[in-house]
CSV table of N, CA and C in Angstrom, one decimal:
chain,number,residue,atom,x,y,z
A,268,UNK,N,180.0,-107.7,111.1
A,268,UNK,CA,180.8,-107.4,112.8
A,268,UNK,C,181.7,-108.8,112.5
A,269,UNK,N,182.8,-109.3,112.5
A,269,UNK,CA,183.6,-110.0,112.6
A,269,UNK,C,184.8,-109.7,113.4
A,270,UNK,N,184.7,-110.4,114.9
A,270,UNK,CA,186.2,-110.2,115.6
A,270,UNK,C,186.8,-111.6,116.0
A,271,UNK,N,188.2,-111.6,115.9
A,271,UNK,CA,188.9,-112.8,116.1
A,271,UNK,C,190.2,-112.1,117.3
A,272,UNK,N,190.0,-113.2,118.4
A,272,UNK,CA,191.0,-112.4,119.2
A,272,UNK,C,191.8,-113.9,119.8
A,273,UNK,N,192.6,-113.6,120.7
A,273,UNK,CA,193.8,-114.9,121.5
A,273,UNK,C,194.9,-115.1,120.7
A,274,UNK,N,195.2,-116.1,121.0
A,274,UNK,CA,196.5,-116.5,120.5
A,274,UNK,C,196.8,-118.2,120.4
A,275,UNK,N,197.2,-118.9,119.6
A,275,UNK,CA,196.8,-120.1,119.7
A,275,UNK,C,198.2,-120.8,118.6
A,276,UNK,N,199.2,-121.4,119.3
A,276,UNK,CA,200.4,-122.3,118.9
A,276,UNK,C,199.9,-122.7,117.7
A,277,UNK,N,200.7,-123.1,116.5
A,277,UNK,CA,200.4,-123.7,115.5
A,277,UNK,C,200.6,-125.3,115.8
A,278,UNK,N,199.7,-126.0,115.4
A,278,UNK,CA,200.0,-127.7,115.6
A,278,UNK,C,198.8,-127.5,116.5
A,279,UNK,N,198.4,-126.8,117.1
A,279,UNK,CA,197.6,-127.3,118.8
A,279,UNK,C,196.8,-127.4,118.5
A,280,UNK,N,195.5,-128.3,118.9
A,280,UNK,CA,194.4,-128.2,119.1
A,280,UNK,C,193.4,-127.8,120.2
A,281,UNK,N,194.1,-126.9,121.2
A,281,UNK,CA,193.4,-126.2,122.1
A,281,UNK,C,193.0,-124.8,122.0
A,282,UNK,N,191.5,-125.0,122.1
A,282,UNK,CA,190.5,-123.8,121.7
A,282,UNK,C,191.1,-122.7,122.1
A,283,UNK,N,191.9,-122.0,121.9
A,283,UNK,CA,192.0,-120.5,122.3
A,283,UNK,C,191.6,-119.4,121.6
A,284,UNK,N,191.2,-119.3,120.6
A,284,UNK,CA,190.6,-118.7,119.6
A,284,UNK,C,189.3,-118.1,119.6
A,285,UNK,N,189.1,-116.6,119.4
A,285,UNK,CA,187.8,-116.5,119.4
A,285,UNK,C,187.0,-115.6,118.7
A,286,UNK,N,185.6,-116.0,117.9
A,286,UNK,CA,185.2,-115.1,116.9
A,286,UNK,C,184.1,-114.7,117.1
A,287,UNK,N,183.6,-113.4,116.9
A,287,UNK,CA,182.2,-113.4,116.5
A,287,UNK,C,181.8,-112.4,115.4
A,288,UNK,N,180.9,-112.8,115.1
A,288,UNK,CA,180.2,-112.9,113.6
A,288,UNK,C,178.4,-112.2,114.1
A,289,UNK,N,177.9,-111.9,113.3
A,289,UNK,CA,176.5,-111.4,113.3
A,289,UNK,C,175.7,-112.0,112.1
A,290,UNK,N,174.8,-112.3,112.6
A,290,UNK,CA,173.8,-113.5,112.0
A,290,UNK,C,172.8,-112.9,111.7
A,291,UNK,N,171.7,-112.7,110.6
A,291,UNK,CA,170.1,-112.8,110.6
A,291,UNK,C,169.4,-114.0,111.5
A,292,UNK,N,168.4,-113.2,112.0
A,292,UNK,CA,168.0,-114.0,113.0
A,292,UNK,C,167.3,-115.6,112.2
A,293,UNK,N,166.9,-115.6,110.7
A,293,UNK,CA,166.4,-116.7,110.2
A,293,UNK,C,168.0,-117.9,110.3
A,294,UNK,N,168.8,-117.4,110.1
A,294,UNK,CA,170.4,-118.3,110.2
A,294,UNK,C,170.6,-118.4,111.3
A,295,UNK,N,170.3,-117.5,112.3
A,295,UNK,CA,170.7,-118.5,113.9
A,295,UNK,C,169.8,-119.0,114.0
A,296,UNK,N,168.5,-118.9,113.7
A,296,UNK,CA,167.3,-120.3,114.1
A,296,UNK,C,167.9,-121.2,113.4
A,297,UNK,N,168.3,-121.5,112.0
A,297,UNK,CA,168.6,-122.6,111.5
A,297,UNK,C,169.4,-123.3,111.8
A,298,UNK,N,170.7,-122.2,112.5
A,298,UNK,CA,171.9,-122.9,113.2
A,298,UNK,C,171.7,-123.7,114.4
A,299,UNK,N,170.5,-122.9,115.0
A,299,UNK,CA,170.3,-123.5,116.4
A,299,UNK,C,169.3,-125.1,116.2
A,300,UNK,N,168.8,-125.0,115.3
A,300,UNK,CA,168.0,-126.4,115.2
A,300,UNK,C,168.9,-127.5,114.5
A,301,UNK,N,170.0,-126.9,114.1
A,301,UNK,CA,170.4,-128.0,113.0
A,301,UNK,C,171.5,-128.5,114.5
A,302,UNK,N,171.9,-127.5,115.3
A,302,UNK,CA,172.7,-128.1,116.2
A,302,UNK,C,171.9,-128.9,117.2
A,303,UNK,N,170.9,-128.3,117.5
A,303,UNK,CA,169.4,-129.0,118.8
A,303,UNK,C,169.1,-130.6,117.9
A,304,UNK,N,169.7,-131.2,116.2
A,304,UNK,CA,168.9,-132.2,115.8
A,304,UNK,C,170.1,-132.9,116.0
A,305,UNK,N,171.5,-132.4,115.7
A,305,UNK,CA,172.8,-133.2,115.9
A,305,UNK,C,173.0,-133.4,117.0
A,306,UNK,N,172.7,-133.0,118.1
A,306,UNK,CA,172.7,-133.3,119.8
A,306,UNK,C,173.9,-132.5,120.1
A,307,UNK,N,174.5,-131.5,119.3
A,307,UNK,CA,175.5,-130.6,120.0
A,307,UNK,C,175.6,-129.1,119.8
A,308,UNK,N,176.6,-128.7,120.5
A,308,UNK,CA,176.6,-127.0,120.7
A,308,UNK,C,176.8,-126.2,119.4
A,309,UNK,N,176.2,-125.3,119.3
A,309,UNK,CA,176.4,-124.5,118.2
A,309,UNK,C,178.2,-124.3,117.8
A,310,UNK,N,178.3,-124.0,118.8
A,310,UNK,CA,179.8,-124.0,119.0
A,310,UNK,C,180.8,-125.3,118.1
A,311,UNK,N,180.5,-126.2,118.2
A,311,UNK,CA,180.8,-127.5,118.0
A,311,UNK,C,180.3,-127.7,116.2
A,312,UNK,N,179.2,-127.1,115.9
A,312,UNK,CA,178.3,-127.3,115.0
A,312,UNK,C,179.0,-126.2,113.8
A,313,UNK,N,179.4,-124.9,114.3
A,313,UNK,CA,180.0,-124.3,113.7
A,313,UNK,C,181.8,-124.5,113.1
A,314,UNK,N,182.0,-125.4,114.4
A,314,UNK,CA,183.5,-125.9,114.0
A,314,UNK,C,183.9,-126.7,112.8
A,315,UNK,N,182.9,-127.4,113.3
A,315,UNK,CA,182.7,-128.6,112.5
A,315,UNK,C,182.4,-128.3,110.4
A,316,UNK,N,181.3,-127.2,110.3
A,316,UNK,CA,181.1,-126.5,109.6
A,316,UNK,C,182.5,-126.0,108.6
A,317,UNK,N,183.5,-125.0,109.7
A,317,UNK,CA,184.3,-124.4,109.0
A,317,UNK,C,185.4,-125.6,108.6
A,318,UNK,N,185.5,-126.6,109.8
A,318,UNK,CA,186.6,-127.7,109.3
A,318,UNK,C,186.2,-128.4,107.8
A,319,UNK,N,185.2,-128.6,107.8
A,319,UNK,CA,184.3,-129.3,106.4
A,319,UNK,C,184.8,-128.4,105.3
A,320,UNK,N,184.2,-126.9,105.6
A,320,UNK,CA,184.9,-126.2,104.2
A,320,UNK,C,186.1,-126.0,104.0
A,321,UNK,N,187.2,-126.1,104.9
A,321,UNK,CA,188.2,-125.7,104.7
A,321,UNK,C,189.4,-126.8,104.0
A,322,UNK,N,188.7,-128.3,104.5
A,322,UNK,CA,188.8,-129.4,104.1
A,322,UNK,C,188.2,-129.0,102.4
A,323,UNK,N,187.4,-129.2,101.9
A,323,UNK,CA,186.4,-129.3,100.5
A,323,UNK,C,187.1,-128.2,99.6
A,324,UNK,N,187.4,-127.4,99.8
A,324,UNK,CA,188.2,-126.2,99.7
A,324,UNK,C,189.5,-126.6,99.2
A,325,UNK,N,190.2,-127.4,100.0
A,325,UNK,CA,191.6,-127.6,100.0
A,325,UNK,C,191.5,-128.8,98.7
A,326,UNK,N,190.7,-129.4,98.9
A,326,UNK,CA,190.8,-131.2,98.2
A,326,UNK,C,190.3,-130.3,97.1
A,327,UNK,N,189.6,-129.5,96.5
A,327,UNK,CA,189.1,-128.7,95.1
A,327,UNK,C,190.3,-128.4,94.5
A,328,UNK,N,191.0,-127.6,95.2
A,328,UNK,CA,192.3,-127.0,94.9
A,328,UNK,C,192.8,-128.0,94.3
A,329,UNK,N,193.4,-128.8,95.2
A,329,UNK,CA,194.1,-129.9,94.7
A,329,UNK,C,193.9,-131.0,93.6
A,330,UNK,N,192.3,-130.8,93.4
A,330,UNK,CA,191.9,-131.8,92.0
A,330,UNK,C,191.9,-130.7,91.0
A,331,UNK,N,192.3,-129.1,90.9
A,331,UNK,CA,192.1,-128.7,89.8
A,331,UNK,C,192.6,-128.7,88.3
A,332,UNK,N,194.1,-129.0,88.9
A,332,UNK,CA,195.1,-129.1,87.7
A,332,UNK,C,194.7,-130.2,87.0
A,333,UNK,N,194.2,-131.2,87.8
A,333,UNK,CA,194.3,-132.4,86.7
A,333,UNK,C,192.7,-132.4,86.0
A,334,UNK,N,192.1,-131.8,86.4
A,334,UNK,CA,190.7,-131.7,86.0
A,334,UNK,C,190.8,-130.6,84.6
A,335,UNK,N,191.7,-129.7,85.1
A,335,UNK,CA,191.8,-128.7,83.3
A,335,UNK,C,192.7,-129.5,82.3
A,336,UNK,N,193.6,-130.3,82.7
A,336,UNK,CA,194.2,-131.1,81.6
A,336,UNK,C,194.2,-132.6,81.4
A,337,UNK,N,193.0,-133.2,81.3
A,337,UNK,CA,192.8,-134.5,81.4
A,337,UNK,C,193.1,-134.7,79.9
A,338,UNK,N,194.6,-135.6,80.2
A,338,UNK,CA,195.1,-136.2,78.7
A,338,UNK,C,194.7,-138.0,78.5
A,339,UNK,N,193.6,-138.4,78.2
A,339,UNK,CA,194.0,-139.8,77.9
A,339,UNK,C,194.2,-140.1,76.7
A,340,UNK,N,195.2,-139.4,76.0
A,340,UNK,CA,195.8,-140.4,74.8
A,340,UNK,C,197.1,-140.8,74.9
A,341,UNK,N,197.3,-141.6,74.0
A,341,UNK,CA,199.0,-142.2,74.9
A,341,UNK,C,199.9,-141.1,74.0
A,342,UNK,N,201.0,-140.7,74.8
A,342,UNK,CA,202.1,-139.4,74.3
A,342,UNK,C,203.1,-140.0,74.0
A,343,UNK,N,203.7,-139.7,72.5
A,343,UNK,CA,204.8,-140.3,71.6
A,343,UNK,C,205.9,-139.9,72.4
A,344,UNK,N,207.2,-140.6,72.1
A,344,UNK,CA,208.2,-140.2,72.5
A,344,UNK,C,208.4,-138.9,72.2
A,345,UNK,N,209.7,-138.0,73.0
A,345,UNK,CA,209.9,-137.2,72.9
A,345,UNK,C,210.2,-136.5,71.5
A,346,UNK,N,211.2,-137.5,71.0
A,346,UNK,CA,211.5,-137.2,69.4
A,346,UNK,C,210.8,-137.0,68.4
A,347,UNK,N,209.7,-138.0,68.3
A,347,UNK,CA,209.0,-138.0,67.6
A,347,UNK,C,208.1,-137.2,67.7
A,348,UNK,N,207.5,-136.6,69.0
A,348,UNK,CA,206.7,-135.2,69.1
A,348,UNK,C,207.1,-134.1,68.2
A,349,UNK,N,209.0,-134.1,69.1
A,349,UNK,CA,209.4,-133.1,68.4
A,349,UNK,C,209.4,-132.7,66.9
A,350,UNK,N,209.6,-133.7,65.9
A,350,UNK,CA,209.6,-134.0,64.9
A,350,UNK,C,208.2,-133.5,64.1
A,351,UNK,N,207.3,-133.8,64.8
A,351,UNK,CA,205.8,-133.6,64.6
A,351,UNK,C,205.4,-132.1,64.7
A,352,UNK,N,206.4,-131.6,65.9
A,352,UNK,CA,205.9,-130.0,65.8
A,352,UNK,C,206.6,-129.2,65.1
A,353,UNK,N,207.9,-129.3,64.9
A,353,UNK,CA,209.2,-128.9,63.7
A,353,UNK,C,208.1,-128.5,62.3
A,354,UNK,N,207.9,-130.1,61.7
A,354,UNK,CA,207.0,-130.3,60.4
A,354,UNK,C,206.2,-129.4,60.3
A,355,UNK,N,205.0,-129.2,61.5
A,355,UNK,CA,203.8,-128.5,61.5
A,355,UNK,C,204.0,-126.8,61.9
A,356,UNK,N,205.4,-126.8,62.3
A,356,UNK,CA,206.0,-125.6,62.2
A,356,UNK,C,206.0,-124.7,61.1
A,357,UNK,N,206.7,-125.5,59.7
A,357,UNK,CA,207.7,-125.6,58.7
A,357,UNK,C,206.4,-125.3,57.8
A,358,UNK,N,204.5,-126.2,58.0
A,358,UNK,CA,204.1,-126.1,56.9
A,358,UNK,C,203.4,-124.9,57.2
A,359,UNK,N,203.2,-124.2,58.6
A,359,UNK,CA,202.5,-122.9,59.2
A,359,UNK,C,203.7,-122.0,58.2
A,360,UNK,N,204.8,-122.1,58.4
A,360,UNK,CA,205.5,-120.5,58.1
A,360,UNK,C,205.3,-119.7,57.1
A,361,UNK,N,205.2,-118.8,57.4
A,361,UNK,CA,204.6,-118.0,55.5
A,361,UNK,C,206.1,-118.1,54.5
A,362,UNK,N,205.5,-118.2,53.3
A,362,UNK,CA,206.1,-118.5,52.3
A,362,UNK,C,206.7,-117.1,51.4
C-alpha cells in the first residue's frame, strides 16, 4: 500500500508531501541499519535514495540516444552521400 498526501508548490524545497509504504521486515531492518551507519534518519536516507534514483534515471535517458547511434566514421558531404545512395538504389533496382 502506498499513500501520498499534502501539496507542495513547484520548485519548493519545503517538505510538505507525505508518503507511506509497506516494507517487509528484512528490508526495514536493512534500511534502519544503513541510516544508523550513516548517522541520518530513515527519512533522510530514503529521500537521498529517491533523489539518486531520479537523477540516475534522467542521466540514463539523456545518454541513451548517443549510445544507440555512436558514429565514429567521417561523414562525407551531403552531395557525395546523395550520389552514393542513388547509385546503390539504382544497382538494387529490379530489372
